[in-house]
Coordinates of C-alpha atoms in Angstrom, one line a residue:
M1 CA -9.4 29.7 15.5
A2 CA -12.6 28.2 14.1
T3 CA -12.4 24.5 13.2
A4 CA -14.2 22.6 10.4
M5 CA -15.2 18.9 10.2
V6 CA -13.6 16.9 7.5
T7 CA -14.7 13.3 6.7
V8 CA -12.3 10.8 5.1
R9 CA -13.3 7.4 3.9
L10 CA -10.6 4.7 4.3
D11 CA -10.5 1.0 4.0
A12 CA -10.9 -0.5 7.4
E13 CA -7.5 -2.2 7.3
D14 CA -5.8 1.0 6.1
K15 CA -7.4 2.9 9.0
A16 CA -6.3 0.3 11.6
A17 CA -2.8 0.3 10.2
M18 CA -2.7 4.1 10.2
E19 CA -4.0 4.2 13.8
R20 CA -1.2 1.8 14.9
A21 CA 1.5 3.8 13.1
C22 CA 0.2 7.1 14.6
K23 CA 0.0 5.6 18.0
E24 CA 3.7 4.4 17.7
M25 CA 4.6 8.0 16.8
G26 CA 2.6 9.4 19.7
L27 CA 0.0 11.1 17.4
S28 CA -3.7 10.8 16.9
M29 CA -5.0 10.4 13.4
N30 CA -6.5 13.8 13.7
A31 CA -3.0 15.3 14.4
A32 CA -1.5 13.3 11.5
F33 CA -4.1 14.7 9.0
T34 CA -3.7 18.2 10.4
I35 CA 0.1 18.0 9.9
F36 CA -0.6 16.7 6.3
A37 CA -3.1 19.5 5.6
K38 CA -0.8 22.2 6.9
K39 CA 2.2 20.9 4.9
V40 CA 0.1 20.8 1.7
A41 CA -1.2 24.3 2.3
R42 CA 2.3 25.7 3.1
E43 CA 4.2 24.0 0.2
Q44 CA 1.3 23.9 -2.3
R45 CA 2.2 20.3 -3.2
I46 CA 1.6 16.8 -1.9
P47 CA 4.5 16.3 0.5
F48 CA 5.6 13.0 -1.0
V49 CA 6.2 11.6 -4.5
L50 CA 3.3 10.2 -6.5
E51 CA 4.4 8.3 -9.5
V52 CA 2.7 6.5 -12.3
D53 CA 4.4 3.6 -14.1
G54 CA 5.4 5.2 -17.5
F55 CA 4.9 1.9 -19.2
Y56 CA 1.1 2.4 -18.9
S57 CA 1.1 6.0 -20.3
R58 CA -1.3 6.7 -23.1
A59 CA 1.6 7.5 -25.4
N60 CA 3.4 4.2 -24.7
L61 CA 0.2 2.1 -25.0
A62 CA -0.5 3.8 -28.4
H63 CA 3.0 3.0 -29.5
L64 CA 2.6 -0.6 -28.5
D65 CA -0.8 -0.8 -30.3
R66 CA 0.8 0.6 -33.5
G67 CA 3.6 -2.0 -33.2
I68 CA 1.1 -4.8 -32.8
A69 CA -0.9 -3.6 -35.8
E70 CA 2.2 -3.6 -37.9
L71 CA 3.1 -7.1 -36.8
E72 CA -0.4 -8.4 -37.5
A73 CA -0.3 -6.7 -40.9
G74 CA 2.9 -8.7 -41.7
R75 CA 5.2 -5.7 -41.7
G76 CA 7.3 -6.8 -38.8
I77 CA 11.0 -7.8 -38.9
S78 CA 12.2 -10.9 -37.1
R79 CA 15.6 -10.8 -35.5
E80 CA 17.7 -13.2 -33.6
L81 CA 18.6 -12.4 -30.0
I82 CA 22.3 -11.7 -29.5
E83 CA 23.6 -13.5 -26.4
D84 CA 25.6 -11.3 -24.1
A85 CA 28.9 -12.9 -23.2

């Protein structure tokens, strides 16, 4: 099987931490990246969950901007907090 060279840029601290973790598992970084690449190719997905905090979604930020504009325009309603017993 022919091989191909792949270059990955990592922060020096991240690289050192990955090298330590791979060493503890008895793997080289090359083996770890190969495992990752094969799993992505086989499953057609990143093999772990990538999440974005929904608070910062465009829709939520737009909603917050509309609320702020309403308050600044004097169309807000003030309410008292209800203490939970």
